[in-house]
Amino acid sequence: MKKSIFTIALALVALIANAQIKKPELMVIPSDVWCITNGYYTEVENMGITAKVPNYKQALQENMGLKLAIAKLNDLMAERQFPLQSLEQTIKNLEQRRMEDNLTTSKAGNEIAESPLDEVARAAKCDIILEISWEMKDFGPKHSLSYILEARDAYTGKSIGAASGTGAPSFSADVDVLLEEAIVANMDNFNNRLLDHFTEMQTIGREIILDIKVFANNAAGVDLETEYNGEELVDIIENWLQLNTVQGRFSRQYSSENVANFTQVRIPVYDDRGRAIDANGFAKGLAKMLRQEPYSIPCKVLVKGLGRAVIILGEK
């Protein structure tokens, strides 16, 4: 009897501990391949190169199968107590402020430039993006679904893990039913990879990219080699990063008098109020320091998604 009570007590402790583990926020989106294969994309020309960019809004408006697939994945993840962000609602919120963002430029004419996925991720402030692709196959009166589900870090775009498979032939033709039948066997291992990534991130920080640039012929007459008390500005910035990154983790990939690129910059997951920190918020802390004495450098922070920010020195 005592052993049974002890076993039950241990199980309750484990259950409570598991409930207290903070889980990453997720968003389910269709993959680029799925969008392009099904015709949900726009063509964008950049410096003579034409690229196909997914059109999530069109896909959601015109493809009921996509809505069913996203709803089913949301249900499966919610059952496992993952917090979720809605792609459709995020797009609606984005449209309300897109016009204002499109009109935002620096005095030198530098526009805010983000991909549709960067825009969505930044607006949702999710931790992990789940990209889903699937294909239906017919076997006489039966149907089967083959899928690929890939998890990507919303800040870096790096792959965290993937699951794929093909469900057994079924008389059902509903995407959500077939998707659940195909995917449920792989869900626990997939979810564990998501949790492992998020747990590691809370220990060593989120990874972002930070670029420092200089406005040409800026009125402040400053560049990254300008000295303050015998120390170059780029080294002053590096000292700030050393103090404000998690465990001092970052790499200076390249630097010159006008450009400095910092990669693998590890920032805290949350601030002291428990709010998620992104590259933009982190960069604003550095910009604030540079604007103060003894530097008094005017600078502008440009948003490049959750995981990349650019500080341009010399003008607002």
PDB file of C-alpha atoms in Angstrom:
ATOM      1  CA  MET A   1       0.000   0.000   0.000  1.00  0.00           C
ATOM      2  CA  LYS A   2       2.803   2.398   0.945  1.00  0.00           C
ATOM      3  CA  LYS A   3       4.572   1.581  -2.298  1.00  0.00           C
ATOM      4  CA  SER A   4       1.418   2.370  -4.298  1.00  0.00           C
ATOM      5  CA  ILE A   5       1.010   5.726  -2.553  1.00  0.00           C
ATOM      6  CA  PHE A   6       4.663   6.546  -3.184  1.00  0.00           C
ATOM      7  CA  THR A   7       4.320   5.632  -6.869  1.00  0.00           C
ATOM      8  CA  ILE A   8       1.229   7.808  -7.216  1.00  0.00           C
ATOM      9  CA  ALA A   9       3.006  10.696  -5.485  1.00  0.00           C
ATOM     10  CA  LEU A  10       5.944  10.465  -7.891  1.00  0.00           C
ATOM     11  CA  ALA A  11       3.572  10.436 -10.851  1.00  0.00           C
ATOM     12  CA  LEU A  12       1.803  13.543  -9.551  1.00  0.00           C
ATOM     13  CA  VAL A  13       5.113  15.361  -9.046  1.00  0.00           C
ATOM     14  CA  ALA A  14       6.166  14.488 -12.604  1.00  0.00           C
ATOM     15  CA  LEU A  15       2.796  15.638 -13.946  1.00  0.00           C
ATOM     16  CA  ILE A  16       3.013  18.981 -12.129  1.00  0.00           C
ATOM     17  CA  ALA A  17       6.626  19.505 -13.257  1.00  0.00           C
ATOM     18  CA  ASN A  18       5.668  18.766 -16.861  1.00  0.00           C
ATOM     19  CA  ALA A  19       2.770  21.210 -16.698  1.00  0.00           C
ATOM     20  CA  GLN A  20       5.145  23.950 -15.516  1.00  0.00           C
ATOM     21  CA  ILE A  21       7.553  23.498 -18.436  1.00  0.00           C
ATOM     22  CA  LYS A  22       7.181  26.486 -20.703  1.00  0.00           C
ATOM     23  CA  LYS A  23       6.563  25.325 -24.240  1.00  0.00           C
ATOM     24  CA  PRO A  24       7.368  27.165 -27.475  1.00  0.00           C
ATOM     25  CA  GLU A  25       4.632  29.021 -29.336  1.00  0.00           C
ATOM     26  CA  LEU A  26       3.919  27.484 -32.725  1.00  0.00           C
ATOM     27  CA  MET A  27       2.404  28.552 -36.018  1.00  0.00           C
ATOM     28  CA  VAL A  28       1.394  26.175 -38.811  1.00  0.00           C
ATOM     29  CA  ILE A  29       1.892  27.402 -42.384  1.00  0.00           C
ATOM     30  CA  PRO A  30       1.883  25.760 -45.835  1.00  0.00           C
ATOM     31  CA  SER A  31       5.372  25.128 -47.187  1.00  0.00           C
ATOM     32  CA  ASP A  32       6.774  27.077 -50.132  1.00  0.00           C
ATOM     33  CA  VAL A  33       6.659  23.922 -52.248  1.00  0.00           C
ATOM     34  CA  TRP A  34       2.982  23.334 -51.492  1.00  0.00           C
ATOM     35  CA  CYS A  35       2.058  26.961 -52.244  1.00  0.00           C
ATOM     36  CA  ILE A  36       3.979  27.070 -55.538  1.00  0.00           C
ATOM     37  CA  THR A  37       2.790  23.629 -56.678  1.00  0.00           C
ATOM     38  CA  ASN A  38      -0.816  24.661 -56.078  1.00  0.00           C
ATOM     39  CA  GLY A  39      -0.462  28.085 -57.698  1.00  0.00           C
ATOM     40  CA  TYR A  40      -0.605  30.233 -54.566  1.00  0.00           C
ATOM     41  CA  TYR A  41       2.292  32.582 -55.172  1.00  0.00           C
ATOM     42  CA  THR A  42       3.265  35.924 -56.638  1.00  0.00           C
ATOM     43  CA  GLU A  43       6.314  36.637 -58.747  1.00  0.00           C
ATOM     44  CA  VAL A  44       8.685  39.297 -57.485  1.00  0.00           C
ATOM     45  CA  GLU A  45      11.593  40.692 -59.465  1.00  0.00           C
ATOM     46  CA  ASN A  46      14.696  41.729 -57.581  1.00  0.00           C
ATOM     47  CA  MET A  47      17.735  42.972 -59.506  1.00  0.00           C
ATOM     48  CA  GLY A  48      16.698  41.092 -62.628  1.00  0.00           C
ATOM     49  CA  ILE A  49      15.969  37.822 -60.833  1.00  0.00           C
ATOM     50  CA  THR A  50      12.360  36.627 -60.624  1.00  0.00           C
ATOM     51  CA  ALA A  51      11.385  34.771 -57.468  1.00  0.00           C
ATOM     52  CA  LYS A  52       8.160  32.992 -56.563  1.00  0.00           C
ATOM     53  CA  VAL A  53       6.877  34.188 -53.197  1.00  0.00           C
ATOM     54  CA  PRO A  54       4.129  32.237 -51.355  1.00  0.00           C
ATOM     55  CA  ASN A  55       0.756  33.972 -51.091  1.00  0.00           C
ATOM     56  CA  TYR A  56      -0.650  32.689 -47.805  1.00  0.00           C
ATOM     57  CA  LYS A  57      -3.757  34.853 -47.929  1.00  0.00           C
ATOM     58  CA  GLN A  58      -4.836  33.526 -51.330  1.00  0.00           C
ATOM     59  CA  ALA A  59      -4.163  29.939 -50.244  1.00  0.00           C
ATOM     60  CA  LEU A  60      -6.316  30.316 -47.136  1.00  0.00           C
ATOM     61  CA  GLN A  61      -9.120  31.999 -49.053  1.00  0.00           C
ATOM     62  CA  GLU A  62      -9.257  29.488 -51.901  1.00  0.00           C
ATOM     63  CA  ASN A  63      -8.180  26.114 -50.512  1.00  0.00           C
ATOM     64  CA  MET A  64     -10.430  24.484 -47.923  1.00  0.00           C
ATOM     65  CA  GLY A  65      -8.031  21.529 -47.707  1.00  0.00           C
ATOM     66  CA  LEU A  66      -5.337  23.851 -46.376  1.00  0.00           C
ATOM     67  CA  LYS A  67      -7.637  25.254 -43.711  1.00  0.00           C
ATOM     68  CA  LEU A  68      -8.618  21.726 -42.671  1.00  0.00           C
ATOM     69  CA  ALA A  69      -4.956  20.623 -42.549  1.00  0.00           C
ATOM     70  CA  ILE A  70      -3.927  23.625 -40.418  1.00  0.00           C
ATOM     71  CA  ALA A  71      -6.923  23.160 -38.119  1.00  0.00           C
ATOM     72  CA  LYS A  72      -6.092  19.483 -37.619  1.00  0.00           C
ATOM     73  CA  LEU A  73      -2.420  20.189 -36.851  1.00  0.00           C
ATOM     74  CA  ASN A  74      -3.466  22.948 -34.454  1.00  0.00           C
ATOM     75  CA  ASP A  75      -5.755  20.456 -32.689  1.00  0.00           C
ATOM     76  CA  LEU A  76      -3.005  17.836 -32.438  1.00  0.00           C
ATOM     77  CA  MET A  77      -0.522  20.347 -31.001  1.00  0.00           C
ATOM     78  CA  ALA A  78      -3.100  21.877 -28.645  1.00  0.00           C
ATOM     79  CA  GLU A  79      -3.813  18.385 -27.259  1.00  0.00           C
ATOM     80  CA  ARG A  80      -0.117  18.306 -26.347  1.00  0.00           C
ATOM     81  CA  GLN A  81      -0.460  21.725 -24.682  1.00  0.00           C
ATOM     82  CA  PHE A  82       1.574  23.753 -27.174  1.00  0.00           C
ATOM     83  CA  PRO A  83       0.454  27.414 -27.406  1.00  0.00           C
ATOM     84  CA  LEU A  84      -0.521  28.303 -30.964  1.00  0.00           C
ATOM     85  CA  GLN A  85      -0.718  31.357 -33.179  1.00  0.00           C
ATOM     86  CA  SER A  86      -3.237  31.580 -36.019  1.00  0.00           C
ATOM     87  CA  LEU A  87      -1.817  32.184 -39.503  1.00  0.00           C
ATOM     88  CA  GLU A  88      -5.120  33.531 -40.777  1.00  0.00           C
ATOM     89  CA  GLN A  89      -5.616  35.974 -37.901  1.00  0.00           C
ATOM     90  CA  THR A  90      -1.992  37.105 -38.110  1.00  0.00           C
ATOM     91  CA  ILE A  91      -2.420  37.925 -41.799  1.00  0.00           C
ATOM     92  CA  LYS A  92      -5.534  39.961 -41.007  1.00  0.00           C
ATOM     93  CA  ASN A  93      -3.658  41.898 -38.340  1.00  0.00           C
ATOM     94  CA  LEU A  94      -0.763  42.497 -40.729  1.00  0.00           C
ATOM     95  CA  GLU A  95      -3.020  43.984 -43.371  1.00  0.00           C
ATOM     96  CA  GLN A  96      -4.205  46.605 -40.920  1.00  0.00           C
ATOM     97  CA  ARG A  97      -0.727  48.022 -40.502  1.00  0.00           C
ATOM     98  CA  ARG A  98       1.006  47.054 -43.753  1.00  0.00           C
ATOM     99  CA  MET A  99       0.276  50.375 -45.428  1.00  0.00           C
ATOM    100  CA  GLU A 100       1.939  52.254 -42.585  1.00  0.00           C
ATOM    101  CA  ASP A 101       5.014  49.981 -42.700  1.00  0.00           C
ATOM    102  CA  ASN A 102       5.316  50.264 -46.481  1.00  0.00           C
ATOM    103  CA  LEU A 103       5.468  54.027 -46.157  1.00  0.00           C
ATOM    104  CA  THR A 104       8.153  53.922 -43.470  1.00  0.00           C
ATOM    105  CA  THR A 105      11.569  54.830 -44.831  1.00  0.00           C
ATOM    106  CA  SER A 106      14.713  56.364 -43.464  1.00  0.00           C
ATOM    107  CA  LYS A 107      15.688  59.846 -44.563  1.00  0.00           C
ATOM    108  CA  ALA A 108      18.136  58.191 -46.931  1.00  0.00           C
ATOM    109  CA  GLY A 109      15.312  56.155 -48.486  1.00  0.00           C
ATOM    110  CA  ASN A 110      16.020  52.752 -46.916  1.00  0.00           C
ATOM    111  CA  GLU A 111      12.805  50.737 -46.936  1.00  0.00           C
ATOM    112  CA  ILE A 112      11.764  48.081 -44.471  1.00  0.00           C
ATOM    113  CA  ALA A 113      12.247  44.820 -46.394  1.00  0.00           C
ATOM    114  CA  GLU A 114      10.870  41.510 -45.159  1.00  0.00           C
ATOM    115  CA  SER A 115       9.729  38.304 -46.783  1.00  0.00           C
ATOM    116  CA  PRO A 116       6.076  37.265 -46.242  1.00  0.00           C
ATOM    117  CA  LEU A 117       7.245  34.595 -43.777  1.00  0.00           C
ATOM    118  CA  ASP A 118       9.392  37.111 -41.870  1.00  0.00           C
ATOM    119  CA  GLU A 119       6.409  39.454 -41.673  1.00  0.00           C
ATOM    120  CA  VAL A 120       4.100  36.726 -40.398  1.00  0.00           C
ATOM    121  CA  ALA A 121       6.605  35.402 -37.849  1.00  0.00           C
ATOM    122  CA  ARG A 122       7.382  38.862 -36.508  1.00  0.00           C
ATOM    123  CA  ALA A 123       3.721  39.777 -36.175  1.00  0.00           C
ATOM    124  CA  ALA A 124       2.883  36.509 -34.421  1.00  0.00           C
ATOM    125  CA  LYS A 125       6.027  36.469 -32.238  1.00  0.00           C
ATOM    126  CA  CYS A 126       6.018  32.667 -32.402  1.00  0.00           C
ATOM    127  CA  ASP A 127       9.048  30.540 -31.543  1.00  0.00           C
ATOM    128  CA  ILE A 128       8.720  27.762 -34.112  1.00  0.00           C
ATOM    129  CA  ILE A 129       7.157  27.590 -37.576  1.00  0.00           C
ATOM    130  CA  LEU A 130       5.648  24.273 -38.665  1.00  0.00           C
ATOM    131  CA  GLU A 131       5.658  23.940 -42.461  1.00  0.00           C
ATOM    132  CA  ILE A 132       3.248  21.359 -43.866  1.00  0.00           C
ATOM    133  CA  SER A 133       3.201  19.807 -47.343  1.00  0.00           C
ATOM    134  CA  TRP A 134       0.988  16.962 -48.481  1.00  0.00           C
ATOM    135  CA  GLU A 135      -0.120  15.089 -51.572  1.00  0.00           C
ATOM    136  CA  MET A 136      -3.251  12.982 -52.043  1.00  0.00           C
ATOM    137  CA  LYS A 137      -3.052   9.644 -53.831  1.00  0.00           C
ATOM    138  CA  ASP A 138      -5.960   7.515 -55.058  1.00  0.00           C
ATOM    139  CA  PHE A 139      -6.104   3.728 -54.918  1.00  0.00           C
ATOM    140  CA  GLY A 140      -9.409   2.928 -56.572  1.00  0.00           C
ATOM    141  CA  PRO A 141     -12.144   3.973 -54.115  1.00  0.00           C
ATOM    142  CA  LYS A 142      -9.569   4.529 -51.373  1.00  0.00           C
ATOM    143  CA  HIS A 143      -7.368   7.555 -50.724  1.00  0.00           C
ATOM    144  CA  SER A 144      -4.009   8.007 -49.041  1.00  0.00           C
ATOM    145  CA  LEU A 145      -2.048  11.070 -47.964  1.00  0.00           C
ATOM    146  CA  SER A 146       1.734  11.554 -48.003  1.00  0.00           C
ATOM    147  CA  TYR A 147       3.019  14.432 -45.900  1.00  0.00           C
ATOM    148  CA  ILE A 148       6.143  16.307 -44.845  1.00  0.00           C
ATOM    149  CA  LEU A 149       6.071  18.327 -41.637  1.00  0.00           C
ATOM    150  CA  GLU A 150       9.160  20.428 -40.914  1.00  0.00           C
ATOM    151  CA  ALA A 151       9.829  22.576 -37.862  1.00  0.00           C
ATOM    152  CA  ARG A 152      11.909  25.709 -38.303  1.00  0.00           C
ATOM    153  CA  ASP A 153      13.212  28.201 -35.782  1.00  0.00           C
ATOM    154  CA  ALA A 154      11.145  31.329 -36.433  1.00  0.00           C
ATOM    155  CA  TYR A 155      14.149  33.561 -35.701  1.00  0.00           C
ATOM    156  CA  THR A 156      16.799  31.900 -37.857  1.00  0.00           C
ATOM    157  CA  GLY A 157      14.830  29.760 -40.314  1.00  0.00           C
ATOM    158  CA  LYS A 158      17.055  26.816 -39.386  1.00  0.00           C
ATOM    159  CA  SER A 159      15.486  23.362 -39.446  1.00  0.00           C
ATOM    160  CA  ILE A 160      14.807  21.838 -36.026  1.00  0.00           C
ATOM    161  CA  GLY A 161      13.351  18.540 -37.130  1.00  0.00           C
ATOM    162  CA  ALA A 162      11.040  16.910 -39.625  1.00  0.00           C
ATOM    163  CA  ALA A 163       8.518  14.116 -39.854  1.00  0.00           C
ATOM    164  CA  SER A 164       7.174  12.472 -42.992  1.00  0.00           C
ATOM    165  CA  GLY A 165       5.154   9.472 -43.980  1.00  0.00           C
ATOM    166  CA  THR A 166       2.217   8.034 -45.895  1.00  0.00           C
ATOM    167  CA  GLY A 167      -1.035   6.973 -44.320  1.00  0.00           C
ATOM    168  CA  ALA A 168      -2.748   3.673 -45.004  1.00  0.00           C
ATOM    169  CA  PRO A 169      -5.372   3.779 -47.800  1.00  0.00           C
ATOM    170  CA  SER A 170      -8.754   4.899 -46.462  1.00  0.00           C
ATOM    171  CA  PHE A 171     -12.251   5.394 -47.842  1.00  0.00           C
ATOM    172  CA  SER A 172     -12.206   8.920 -46.421  1.00  0.00           C
ATOM    173  CA  ALA A 173     -11.293  11.748 -48.800  1.00  0.00           C
ATOM    174  CA  ASP A 174     -11.055  14.427 -46.094  1.00  0.00           C
ATOM    175  CA  VAL A 175      -7.618  15.998 -45.764  1.00  0.00           C
ATOM    176  CA  ASP A 176      -7.876  16.428 -41.994  1.00  0.00           C
ATOM    177  CA  VAL A 177      -8.864  12.793 -41.418  1.00  0.00           C
ATOM    178  CA  LEU A 178      -6.133  11.433 -43.687  1.00  0.00           C
ATOM    179  CA  LEU A 179      -3.531  13.789 -42.221  1.00  0.00           C
ATOM    180  CA  GLU A 180      -4.272  12.668 -38.681  1.00  0.00           C
ATOM    181  CA  GLU A 181      -4.090   9.003 -39.702  1.00  0.00           C
ATOM    182  CA  ALA A 182      -0.751   9.590 -41.428  1.00  0.00           C
ATOM    183  CA  ILE A 183       0.927  11.816 -38.868  1.00  0.00           C
ATOM    184  CA  VAL A 184      -0.196  10.692 -35.423  1.00  0.00           C
ATOM    185  CA  ALA A 185       2.325   7.835 -35.149  1.00  0.00           C
ATOM    186  CA  ASN A 186       5.263  10.266 -35.508  1.00  0.00           C
ATOM    187  CA  MET A 187       3.962  13.085 -33.321  1.00  0.00           C
ATOM    188  CA  ASP A 188       5.595  12.208 -30.004  1.00  0.00           C
ATOM    189  CA  ASN A 189       9.145  12.008 -31.385  1.00  0.00           C
ATOM    190  CA  PHE A 190       8.554  15.184 -33.390  1.00  0.00           C
ATOM    191  CA  ASN A 191       7.249  17.047 -30.336  1.00  0.00           C
ATOM    192  CA  ASN A 192      10.228  15.934 -28.275  1.00  0.00           C
ATOM    193  CA  ARG A 193      12.574  17.533 -30.806  1.00  0.00           C
ATOM    194  CA  LEU A 194      10.655  20.796 -30.513  1.00  0.00           C
ATOM    195  CA  LEU A 195      10.910  20.730 -26.728  1.00  0.00           C
ATOM    196  CA  ASP A 196      14.615  19.847 -26.788  1.00  0.00           C
ATOM    197  CA  HIS A 197      15.326  22.788 -29.099  1.00  0.00           C
ATOM    198  CA  PHE A 198      13.350  25.208 -26.940  1.00  0.00           C
ATOM    199  CA  THR A 199      14.941  23.951 -23.724  1.00  0.00           C
ATOM    200  CA  GLU A 200      18.420  24.375 -25.192  1.00  0.00           C
ATOM    201  CA  MET A 201      17.500  27.843 -26.408  1.00  0.00           C
ATOM    202  CA  GLN A 202      16.524  28.915 -22.894  1.00  0.00           C
ATOM    203  CA  THR A 203      19.974  27.825 -21.710  1.00  0.00           C
ATOM    204  CA  ILE A 204      22.187  29.327 -24.428  1.00  0.00           C
ATOM    205  CA  GLY A 205      19.806  31.971 -25.813  1.00  0.00           C
ATOM    206  CA  ARG A 206      17.981  32.658 -29.060  1.00  0.00           C
ATOM    207  CA  GLU A 207      20.142  32.997 -32.140  1.00  0.00           C
ATOM    208  CA  ILE A 208      19.901  36.199 -34.200  1.00  0.00           C
ATOM    209  CA  ILE A 209      21.931  38.172 -36.747  1.00  0.00           C
ATOM    210  CA  LEU A 210      22.890  41.794 -36.139  1.00  0.00           C
ATOM    211  CA  ASP A 211      24.247  44.042 -38.896  1.00  0.00           C
ATOM    212  CA  ILE A 212      25.775  47.466 -38.271  1.00  0.00           C
ATOM    213  CA  LYS A 213      25.991  49.836 -41.229  1.00  0.00           C
ATOM    214  CA  VAL A 214      26.911  53.468 -41.779  1.00  0.00           C
ATOM    215  CA  PHE A 215      24.988  56.024 -43.816  1.00  0.00           C
ATOM    216  CA  ALA A 216      27.244  57.333 -46.583  1.00  0.00           C
ATOM    217  CA  ASN A 217      28.447  60.899 -46.036  1.00  0.00           C
ATOM    218  CA  ASN A 218      26.397  61.124 -42.842  1.00  0.00           C
ATOM    219  CA  ALA A 219      26.124  64.445 -41.069  1.00  0.00           C
ATOM    220  CA  ALA A 220      27.485  62.970 -37.843  1.00  0.00           C
ATOM    221  CA  GLY A 221      30.777  62.190 -39.574  1.00  0.00           C
ATOM    222  CA  VAL A 222      30.994  58.804 -37.874  1.00  0.00           C
ATOM    223  CA  ASP A 223      32.032  55.330 -39.002  1.00  0.00           C
ATOM    224  CA  LEU A 224      32.995  52.101 -37.264  1.00  0.00           C
ATOM    225  CA  GLU A 225      36.636  53.129 -37.033  1.00  0.00           C
ATOM    226  CA  THR A 226      35.848  56.405 -35.230  1.00  0.00           C
ATOM    227  CA  GLU A 227      37.659  56.402 -31.887  1.00  0.00           C
ATOM    228  CA  TYR A 228      36.305  57.251 -28.443  1.00  0.00           C
ATOM    229  CA  ASN A 229      38.929  57.455 -25.711  1.00  0.00           C
ATOM    230  CA  GLY A 230      41.321  55.544 -27.943  1.00  0.00           C
ATOM    231  CA  GLU A 231      38.888  52.699 -28.719  1.00  0.00           C
ATOM    232  CA  GLU A 232      37.294  52.122 -32.119  1.00  0.00           C
ATOM    233  CA  LEU A 233      33.497  52.150 -32.294  1.00  0.00           C
ATOM    234  CA  VAL A 234      33.305  48.595 -33.614  1.00  0.00           C
ATOM    235  CA  ASP A 235      35.161  47.378 -30.523  1.00  0.00           C
ATOM    236  CA  ILE A 236      32.870  49.396 -28.256  1.00  0.00           C
ATOM    237  CA  ILE A 237      29.895  47.674 -29.905  1.00  0.00           C
ATOM    238  CA  GLU A 238      31.565  44.302 -29.430  1.00  0.00           C
ATOM    239  CA  ASN A 239      32.113  45.040 -25.731  1.00  0.00           C
ATOM    240  CA  TRP A 240      28.390  45.823 -25.371  1.00  0.00           C
ATOM    241  CA  LEU A 241      27.510  42.545 -27.053  1.00  0.00           C
ATOM    242  CA  GLN A 242      29.850  40.662 -24.734  1.00  0.00           C
ATOM    243  CA  LEU A 243      27.943  42.031 -21.750  1.00  0.00           C
ATOM    244  CA  ASN A 244      24.404  41.676 -23.114  1.00  0.00           C
ATOM    245  CA  THR A 245      24.403  38.345 -24.951  1.00  0.00           C
ATOM    246  CA  VAL A 246      23.840  35.026 -23.177  1.00  0.00           C
ATOM    247  CA  GLN A 247      27.205  33.726 -21.967  1.00  0.00           C
ATOM    248  CA  GLY A 248      28.862  36.302 -24.246  1.00  0.00           C
ATOM    249  CA  ARG A 249      28.010  34.202 -27.308  1.00  0.00           C
ATOM    250  CA  PHE A 250      28.361  35.894 -30.708  1.00  0.00           C
ATOM    251  CA  SER A 251      30.694  35.956 -33.704  1.00  0.00           C
ATOM    252  CA  ARG A 252      31.988  38.940 -35.662  1.00  0.00           C
ATOM    253  CA  GLN A 253      31.762  37.588 -39.198  1.00  0.00           C
ATOM    254  CA  TYR A 254      33.061  40.653 -41.024  1.00  0.00           C
ATOM    255  CA  SER A 255      33.867  44.271 -40.311  1.00  0.00           C
ATOM    256  CA  SER A 256      35.164  47.326 -42.110  1.00  0.00           C
ATOM    257  CA  GLU A 257      34.853  51.042 -41.525  1.00  0.00           C
ATOM    258  CA  ASN A 258      31.278  50.995 -42.876  1.00  0.00           C
ATOM    259  CA  VAL A 259      29.914  47.509 -42.105  1.00  0.00           C
ATOM    260  CA  ALA A 260      30.031  44.993 -39.259  1.00  0.00           C
ATOM    261  CA  ASN A 261      28.191  41.663 -39.385  1.00  0.00           C
ATOM    262  CA  PHE A 262      27.581  39.748 -36.172  1.00  0.00           C
ATOM    263  CA  THR A 263      26.207  36.209 -36.450  1.00  0.00           C
ATOM    264  CA  GLN A 264      25.244  33.523 -33.929  1.00  0.00           C
ATOM    265  CA  VAL A 265      24.316  36.323 -31.556  1.00  0.00           C
ATOM    266  CA  ARG A 266      22.641  34.638 -28.591  1.00  0.00           C
ATOM    267  CA  ILE A 267      20.077  36.851 -26.876  1.00  0.00           C
ATOM    268  CA  PRO A 268      17.893  36.086 -23.839  1.00  0.00           C
ATOM    269  CA  VAL A 269      14.611  34.343 -24.661  1.00  0.00           C
ATOM    270  CA  TYR A 270      12.625  36.614 -22.311  1.00  0.00           C
ATOM    271  CA  ASP A 271      13.179  39.963 -20.638  1.00  0.00           C
ATOM    272  CA  ASP A 272      12.815  40.526 -16.891  1.00  0.00           C
ATOM    273  CA  ARG A 273       9.036  40.887 -17.352  1.00  0.00           C
ATOM    274  CA  GLY A 274       8.701  37.552 -19.082  1.00  0.00           C
ATOM    275  CA  ARG A 275       8.190  39.044 -22.543  1.00  0.00           C
ATOM    276  CA  ALA A 276       9.803  37.442 -25.591  1.00  0.00           C
ATOM    277  CA  ILE A 277      12.805  39.350 -26.960  1.00  0.00           C
ATOM    278  CA  ASP A 278      13.430  39.526 -30.710  1.00  0.00           C
ATOM    279  CA  ALA A 279      16.284  40.941 -32.774  1.00  0.00           C
ATOM    280  CA  ASN A 280      14.559  44.304 -33.079  1.00  0.00           C
ATOM    281  CA  GLY A 281      14.168  44.712 -29.316  1.00  0.00           C
ATOM    282  CA  PHE A 282      17.755  43.629 -28.696  1.00  0.00           C
ATOM    283  CA  ALA A 283      19.104  46.022 -31.340  1.00  0.00           C
ATOM    284  CA  LYS A 284      17.161  48.908 -29.817  1.00  0.00           C
ATOM    285  CA  GLY A 285      19.100  48.388 -26.590  1.00  0.00           C
ATOM    286  CA  LEU A 286      22.377  48.806 -28.452  1.00  0.00           C
ATOM    287  CA  ALA A 287      21.055  51.800 -30.392  1.00  0.00           C
ATOM    288  CA  LYS A 288      19.990  53.441 -27.133  1.00  0.00           C
ATOM    289  CA  MET A 289      23.531  53.110 -25.782  1.00  0.00           C
ATOM    290  CA  LEU A 290      25.030  54.591 -28.951  1.00  0.00           C
ATOM    291  CA  ARG A 291      22.711  57.602 -28.823  1.00  0.00           C
ATOM    292  CA  GLN A 292      23.844  58.477 -25.302  1.00  0.00           C
ATOM    293  CA  GLU A 293      26.971  60.288 -24.146  1.00  0.00           C
ATOM    294  CA  PRO A 294      29.822  60.096 -24.864  1.00  0.00           C
ATOM    295  CA  TYR A 295      28.894  58.778 -28.329  1.00  0.00           C
ATOM    296  CA  SER A 296      25.732  60.756 -29.195  1.00  0.00           C
ATOM    297  CA  ILE A 297      25.461  58.898 -32.496  1.00  0.00           C
ATOM    298  CA  PRO A 298      22.127  59.241 -34.327  1.00  0.00           C
ATOM    299  CA  CYS A 299      21.071  55.815 -35.581  1.00  0.00           C
ATOM    300  CA  LYS A 300      18.131  53.943 -37.017  1.00  0.00           C
ATOM    301  CA  VAL A 301      17.026  50.358 -36.375  1.00  0.00           C
ATOM    302  CA  LEU A 302      15.547  48.494 -39.334  1.00  0.00           C
ATOM    303  CA  VAL A 303      13.472  45.344 -38.908  1.00  0.00           C
ATOM    304  CA  LYS A 304      14.354  42.270 -40.956  1.00  0.00           C
ATOM    305  CA  GLY A 305      12.103  39.710 -39.283  1.00  0.00           C
ATOM    306  CA  LEU A 306      12.299  38.215 -35.807  1.00  0.00           C
ATOM    307  CA  GLY A 307      15.874  37.053 -36.148  1.00  0.00           C
ATOM    308  CA  ARG A 308      17.710  39.858 -37.914  1.00  0.00           C
ATOM    309  CA  ALA A 309      18.083  43.577 -37.261  1.00  0.00           C
ATOM    310  CA  VAL A 310      20.129  46.307 -38.894  1.00  0.00           C
ATOM    311  CA  ILE A 311      21.410  49.414 -37.114  1.00  0.00           C
ATOM    312  CA  ILE A 312      22.400  52.225 -39.464  1.00  0.00           C
ATOM    313  CA  LEU A 313      24.656  54.855 -37.937  1.00  0.00           C
ATOM    314  CA  GLY A 314      24.878  58.542 -38.736  1.00  0.00           C
ATOM    315  CA  GLU A 315      21.240  59.546 -39.274  1.00  0.00           C
ATOM    316  CA  LYS A 316      17.756  58.865 -37.936  1.00  0.00           C
TER     317      LYS A 316
END
